[in-house]
């Protein structure tokens, strides 16, 4: 009789299958890729791009089979084939308008990553039996590049997106990579398409960047795919941070949750989003913009649609001003880059005025704070919606009216945090979070 190498006693769980076990395995896979760097899965090394993107050296030399941005091949599109539409026109149709180029890179279990290719934007080719079409083996990221008021192109904390995408790929059994190499590829696409699609004549404009990875192995069967495709696109995206009258939220129905503890709400995988559309569409048909997702028997407030949610109130016991948002420790919600930036800016610049609190809180606490007149303002935070003021929460027939400041457009603290972040993104404030990408 063969004895197991790690005997498991009756009644004990297999630690390798727990969330902490999975996290340990992810860290173990990431370590060789990072070659000693601190640019880890959880977003260490917070200050923008590393020198690897600006001067081409970082101490990490990709080995054979690893993702290697230095092997990028370039096939340029005809620069006169497509004209750049104005922002309103580009965002008014039913199709996302992308720039001239995209980057693709194929991975195979037998040989690793092939040379990435920058080429004209166009269709992908997949077999009907591709893993992604049946088993949701896909993940993605979302970030923006900005044309500053000083004429320069900038990204915003792209290392955090690259780190998170690595975590997502490993969570969904897709291949790992060095986040620094992904950053280089993102920057290269911006370098090539930025000058035309974000011209200096349009300061204050942005493009949305979408790195994604899909399992492409053409074989049915529930298994980790042995083939995958990484691709990166750049596109227009409508501005969603100033809806008329503020964002109106409808709490989630009692029989639906967007994410759950022990699941994958912390990873940016497509399976987090599709199932939420039923409730979202119903809420929108009733005049609300997004769902405020509640979780558990106590109905904890988690996220506003696919964005993180913040509420500013005065604490019941002390009267102290608190900026409250759901925590990350139970891996229920996404560690949003905008969320993290709001938390860090508020702690750095508003510490004498308010306390930033990351904790679980319930919809009943929100209703109580409303009755007692303690709610000051609220906002949603994410890449797509940026920082969007929330004006109303509807819950089981009750409505919480949230102050929108003297102008009726935004609360004062929401506007202050949003203004600081915009200044960083568009170059009014020189900050390491917003590295400059050289125009080609």
XYZ file of C-alpha atoms in Angstrom:
440
model
C 0.000 0.000 0.000
C 1.425 3.367 -1.050
C 1.527 5.992 1.675
C 0.641 9.573 0.746
C 3.484 12.047 1.023
C 1.243 14.420 3.029
C -1.115 12.183 5.049
C -4.480 13.770 5.720
C -6.311 12.928 8.929
C -10.021 12.202 8.953
C -12.011 15.420 9.185
C -9.139 17.648 8.066
C -9.324 19.666 4.880
C -6.676 19.454 2.197
C -4.744 22.673 2.765
C -3.592 22.742 -0.870
C -7.193 23.324 -1.946
C -7.848 26.219 0.411
C -7.638 29.858 -0.631
C -4.365 30.274 1.259
C -3.007 27.156 -0.432
C -3.868 28.532 -3.848
C -2.257 31.846 -2.942
C 0.909 30.024 -1.905
C 1.000 28.175 -5.224
C 0.512 31.431 -7.130
C 3.376 33.056 -5.215
C 5.552 30.024 -5.902
C 4.904 30.299 -9.636
C 5.451 34.061 -9.664
C 8.783 34.037 -7.822
C 10.946 32.588 -10.637
C 9.378 35.002 -13.123
C 10.218 38.022 -11.001
C 13.853 36.984 -10.423
C 13.962 38.633 -7.024
C 12.019 41.781 -7.871
C 9.505 43.240 -5.428
C 6.931 43.891 -8.154
C 4.682 41.211 -6.685
C 1.188 39.908 -7.276
C -0.326 42.003 -4.525
C 0.929 45.245 -6.037
C 4.148 45.989 -4.213
C 6.334 48.578 -5.886
C 3.492 51.107 -6.143
C 5.134 53.960 -7.997
C 4.292 53.680 -11.665
C 6.547 52.104 -14.256
C 9.931 50.769 -13.339
C 13.069 51.924 -15.117
C 12.702 48.879 -17.342
C 10.163 50.740 -19.420
C 11.956 54.038 -19.631
C 15.519 52.894 -20.177
C 15.168 49.248 -21.170
C 17.093 47.750 -18.253
C 15.702 46.044 -15.176
C 17.970 43.166 -14.185
C 15.424 40.602 -15.342
C 16.384 38.877 -18.563
C 13.573 36.673 -19.900
C 14.587 33.080 -20.468
C 13.578 30.950 -23.426
C 9.838 30.402 -23.364
C 9.106 33.413 -21.120
C 7.221 36.481 -22.322
C 9.873 38.777 -23.824
C 8.931 42.262 -25.029
C 12.358 42.708 -26.640
C 11.361 40.147 -29.286
C 8.393 42.230 -30.420
C 7.888 42.235 -34.187
C 6.216 45.248 -35.790
C 3.928 45.415 -38.827
C 2.563 48.916 -39.240
C -0.860 49.665 -40.680
C -1.423 52.188 -43.453
C -1.550 55.455 -41.476
C -4.023 56.961 -43.946
C -6.445 54.037 -44.038
C -8.464 55.223 -41.033
C -9.279 58.667 -39.740
C -9.505 59.436 -36.038
C -13.107 60.298 -35.120
C -13.994 62.885 -32.530
C -14.726 61.506 -29.067
C -18.497 61.957 -29.248
C -18.803 60.180 -32.593
C -16.472 57.376 -31.529
C -18.538 56.620 -28.426
C -22.020 56.936 -29.942
C -22.323 53.621 -31.792
C -22.729 49.967 -30.833
C -19.123 49.015 -31.578
C -15.982 49.893 -29.676
C -13.676 51.919 -31.923
C -10.093 50.711 -31.571
C -6.847 52.268 -32.764
C -4.778 51.166 -35.763
C -2.820 48.419 -34.022
C -2.989 45.653 -31.463
C -0.424 43.359 -29.868
C -0.800 39.577 -29.801
C 1.326 36.807 -28.355
C 0.739 33.047 -28.445
C 1.625 30.600 -25.676
C 1.910 26.819 -25.873
C 2.575 24.499 -22.964
C 5.142 22.634 -25.052
C 7.260 25.677 -25.954
C 6.164 28.668 -23.868
C 5.630 32.202 -25.135
C 6.331 33.011 -28.776
C 7.561 36.417 -29.969
C 4.867 39.081 -29.445
C 3.649 40.927 -32.533
C 2.393 44.486 -32.998
C 0.198 44.439 -36.078
C -2.853 46.093 -37.666
C -6.006 45.803 -35.573
C -8.290 43.065 -36.822
C -10.188 39.831 -36.075
C -8.814 36.934 -34.053
C -9.084 33.362 -35.325
C -10.469 30.712 -32.953
C -11.695 27.175 -33.396
C -15.288 26.525 -32.197
C -13.874 24.128 -29.594
C -11.493 26.723 -28.089
C -11.331 26.452 -24.310
C -12.421 30.060 -23.709
C -15.711 29.541 -25.559
C -16.791 26.723 -23.265
C -15.019 26.974 -19.914
C -14.521 30.726 -19.380
C -10.723 30.462 -19.392
C -10.129 34.176 -19.819
C -9.136 37.240 -17.880
C -8.467 40.866 -18.692
C -7.333 44.223 -17.415
C -8.447 47.797 -17.964
C -6.328 50.931 -17.764
C -6.045 54.228 -19.599
C -3.439 56.367 -21.293
C -3.808 60.130 -21.112
C -2.832 63.122 -23.244
C -1.685 65.626 -20.679
C -2.235 69.347 -20.683
C 1.536 69.603 -21.011
C 1.358 67.655 -24.290
C 2.818 64.418 -22.881
C 1.405 60.872 -22.986
C 1.036 59.147 -19.641
C -0.095 55.863 -18.136
C -1.454 55.551 -14.594
C 0.085 52.942 -12.279
C 0.296 50.274 -15.007
C 2.437 48.035 -12.821
C -0.596 47.427 -10.608
C -2.658 46.290 -13.591
C 0.144 44.041 -14.829
C 0.567 42.473 -11.387
C -3.167 41.909 -11.019
C -3.425 40.373 -14.468
C -0.721 37.887 -13.565
C -2.692 36.925 -10.475
C -5.866 36.573 -12.543
C -4.221 34.394 -15.182
C -2.867 31.982 -12.603
C -6.226 31.892 -10.790
C -7.937 30.831 -14.013
C -5.186 28.306 -14.993
C -3.686 30.407 -17.768
C 0.085 30.862 -18.212
C 2.201 33.182 -16.096
C 4.508 35.946 -17.296
C 6.723 38.728 -15.999
C 4.492 41.773 -15.310
C 7.332 44.051 -16.398
C 7.273 42.514 -19.874
C 3.537 43.141 -20.127
C 4.109 46.767 -19.077
C 6.628 47.180 -21.880
C 4.182 45.820 -24.441
C 1.412 48.134 -23.225
C 3.758 51.114 -23.421
C 4.838 50.169 -26.930
C 1.252 50.125 -28.198
C 0.719 53.575 -26.665
C 3.980 54.804 -28.151
C 2.911 53.712 -31.643
C -0.781 54.693 -31.633
C -0.788 57.536 -29.107
C 0.514 60.313 -31.388
C -2.278 59.787 -33.944
C -5.190 58.729 -31.731
C -4.387 61.035 -28.811
C -2.988 64.046 -30.655
C -1.511 66.977 -28.793
C -4.416 69.036 -30.089
C -6.689 67.065 -27.732
C -5.265 67.600 -24.237
C -7.406 66.129 -21.495
C -8.404 63.115 -23.593
C -7.703 59.430 -23.016
C -7.745 55.972 -24.580
C -8.806 52.780 -22.837
C -6.270 49.937 -22.870
C -7.435 46.331 -22.666
C -4.878 43.550 -22.137
C -6.628 40.176 -22.172
C -5.731 36.505 -22.196
C -7.831 33.592 -23.424
C -7.456 29.840 -23.509
C -7.356 28.774 -27.158
C -6.687 25.033 -27.060
C -9.237 23.487 -29.480
C -10.215 20.526 -27.320
C -13.391 19.938 -25.343
C -12.978 18.747 -21.791
C -12.693 20.518 -18.432
C -8.956 21.049 -18.185
C -6.331 23.768 -18.013
C -5.717 24.898 -21.608
C -2.381 24.014 -23.198
C -2.606 26.950 -25.595
C -3.403 30.602 -24.878
C -3.400 34.012 -26.525
C -2.446 37.333 -24.965
C -3.687 40.412 -26.795
C -3.737 44.140 -26.101
C -6.008 46.727 -27.716
C -6.511 50.471 -27.333
C -9.894 52.082 -27.860
C -12.192 54.986 -27.205
C -14.429 54.801 -24.147
C -17.226 57.181 -23.153
C -16.760 59.395 -20.113
C -18.999 57.961 -17.394
C -17.975 59.929 -14.318
C -20.558 62.731 -14.545
C -24.054 61.251 -15.044
C -26.823 63.835 -14.769
C -27.932 63.983 -11.148
C -25.231 61.557 -10.022
C -25.151 57.756 -10.075
C -28.303 56.110 -8.727
C -27.862 52.665 -7.175
C -30.384 49.874 -6.648
C -29.388 47.229 -4.105
C -29.026 43.675 -5.366
C -31.941 41.233 -5.155
C -31.913 38.885 -2.187
C -31.351 35.789 -4.332
C -28.310 37.096 -6.253
C -24.684 37.829 -5.375
C -21.946 39.078 -7.663
C -19.083 37.410 -5.819
C -18.577 35.284 -2.723
C -15.859 34.487 -0.205
C -13.846 31.546 -1.482
C -14.673 32.429 -5.082
C -12.825 34.676 -7.520
C -14.259 38.168 -7.027
C -10.707 39.417 -6.439
C -9.612 38.280 -9.928
C -10.544 40.104 -13.121
C -12.120 37.196 -14.969
C -15.092 37.369 -17.298
C -17.095 34.952 -15.162
C -17.449 37.749 -12.596
C -19.350 39.965 -14.999
C -21.713 38.067 -17.303
C -23.965 36.699 -14.539
C -24.395 40.197 -13.060
C -25.965 41.621 -16.227
C -29.462 40.261 -15.546
C -29.881 42.290 -12.356
C -28.078 45.289 -13.854
C -30.353 45.431 -16.896
C -33.435 45.193 -14.678
C -32.163 48.020 -12.481
C -31.469 50.199 -15.504
C -34.974 49.592 -16.820
C -36.178 51.142 -13.547
C -34.025 54.240 -13.934
C -30.978 53.223 -11.885
C -27.406 53.234 -13.153
C -25.862 50.308 -11.284
C -26.429 47.628 -8.657
C -25.069 48.089 -5.142
C -24.091 44.490 -4.497
C -24.872 43.182 -1.026
C -23.361 40.036 0.428
C -24.183 37.550 3.154
C -26.954 37.304 5.748
C -26.022 40.736 7.117
C -26.194 42.311 3.646
C -22.721 43.810 3.595
C -22.134 46.565 1.027
C -19.443 45.482 -1.427
C -19.315 46.996 -4.925
C -21.292 49.383 -7.128
C -21.676 47.489 -10.374
C -18.120 46.525 -11.280
C -16.669 49.486 -9.357
C -15.557 49.877 -5.761
C -17.891 51.853 -3.514
C -17.048 54.547 -0.935
C -19.295 56.308 1.552
C -18.342 59.320 3.649
C -20.182 59.637 6.937
C -19.796 60.733 10.515
C -19.131 57.826 12.871
C -22.073 57.033 15.135
C -20.006 56.824 18.320
C -17.486 59.643 17.830
C -18.933 61.901 15.141
C -15.564 61.715 13.380
C -15.623 62.000 9.592
C -14.888 58.607 8.019
C -14.334 57.524 4.417
C -15.522 53.910 4.483
C -15.057 51.181 1.888
C -15.236 47.384 1.908
C -12.020 45.527 2.883
C -9.805 43.295 0.768
C -8.821 40.759 3.416
C -11.517 38.208 2.579
C -10.754 38.392 -1.182
C -14.398 39.088 -1.951
C -13.907 42.224 -4.054
C -11.435 43.488 -6.610
C -8.335 45.360 -5.473
C -9.115 48.241 -7.793
C -6.301 50.531 -8.905
C -8.579 53.563 -8.589
C -9.762 52.300 -5.185
C -6.206 51.894 -3.954
C -5.273 55.350 -5.245
C -8.267 56.970 -3.504
C -7.357 55.275 -0.223
C -3.695 56.274 -0.465
C -4.366 59.882 -1.477
C -6.977 60.337 1.242
C -4.653 58.936 3.905
C -1.768 61.069 2.692
C -3.569 64.361 2.110
C -6.711 64.307 4.247
C -5.492 62.669 7.442
C -6.232 65.783 9.502
C -9.811 65.955 8.217
C -11.035 62.380 8.012
C -10.233 58.757 8.774
C -10.042 56.161 6.015
C -11.716 52.955 7.170
C -11.587 49.643 5.311
C -14.112 47.366 6.997
C -17.271 45.382 6.509
C -20.422 47.458 6.835
C -24.036 46.690 6.088
C -26.899 48.320 4.241
C -28.658 48.649 7.611
C -25.774 50.848 8.792
C -26.259 53.008 5.707
C -30.008 53.285 6.369
C -29.353 54.167 10.010
C -26.768 56.798 9.062
C -29.261 58.292 6.629
C -32.006 58.518 9.267
C -29.576 60.174 11.670
C -28.303 62.643 9.056
C -24.710 61.386 9.208
C -24.126 60.670 5.487
C -21.957 63.338 3.859
C -21.385 61.939 0.332
C -20.621 58.764 -1.604
C -18.912 57.733 -4.829
C -18.010 54.763 -7.011
C -14.409 54.296 -8.133
C -13.039 52.294 -11.060
C -11.162 52.613 -14.320
C -14.280 52.936 -16.469
C -16.353 55.186 -14.184
C -13.258 56.898 -12.725
C -14.668 58.643 -9.635
C -18.422 58.993 -9.987
C -20.569 60.700 -7.340
C -23.512 58.662 -6.020
C -26.724 60.552 -5.317
C -29.201 57.829 -4.352
C -29.438 54.272 -3.026
C -32.737 52.405 -3.361
C -33.190 49.458 -1.002
C -36.376 47.422 -0.655
C -38.655 50.397 -1.188
C -36.569 52.832 0.877
C -34.504 55.565 -0.725
C -31.326 57.091 0.674
C -30.774 60.557 -0.766
C -27.065 61.363 -0.680
C -25.852 64.981 -0.663
C -24.224 66.180 -3.881
C -22.588 69.363 -2.628
C -23.467 72.987 -3.199
C -23.349 72.681 -6.976
C -25.408 69.488 -7.106
C -22.642 67.839 -9.117
C -20.425 66.237 -6.480
C -19.577 66.252 -2.801
C -16.577 68.358 -1.795
C -14.320 65.456 -0.805
C -15.276 63.421 -3.868
C -14.345 66.405 -6.040
C -11.100 66.953 -4.145
C -9.866 63.355 -4.520
C -10.991 63.273 -8.126
C -9.207 66.531 -8.853
C -5.934 65.308 -7.365
C -6.080 62.147 -9.426
C -6.891 64.015 -12.642
C -3.984 66.357 -12.031
C -1.655 63.358 -11.760
C -3.088 61.642 -14.831
C -2.958 64.717 -17.054
C 0.369 66.118 -15.903
C -0.759 69.090 -13.845
C 1.021 67.391 -10.956
C 4.246 65.535 -11.670
C 3.904 62.219 -9.851
C 5.598 58.802 -10.060
C 2.205 57.143 -10.452
C 1.941 58.605 -13.966
C 5.002 57.662 -16.030
C 5.479 59.387 -19.370
C 5.449 57.339 -22.574
C 7.543 58.767 -25.383
C 5.669 59.753 -28.521
C 7.025 57.822 -31.490
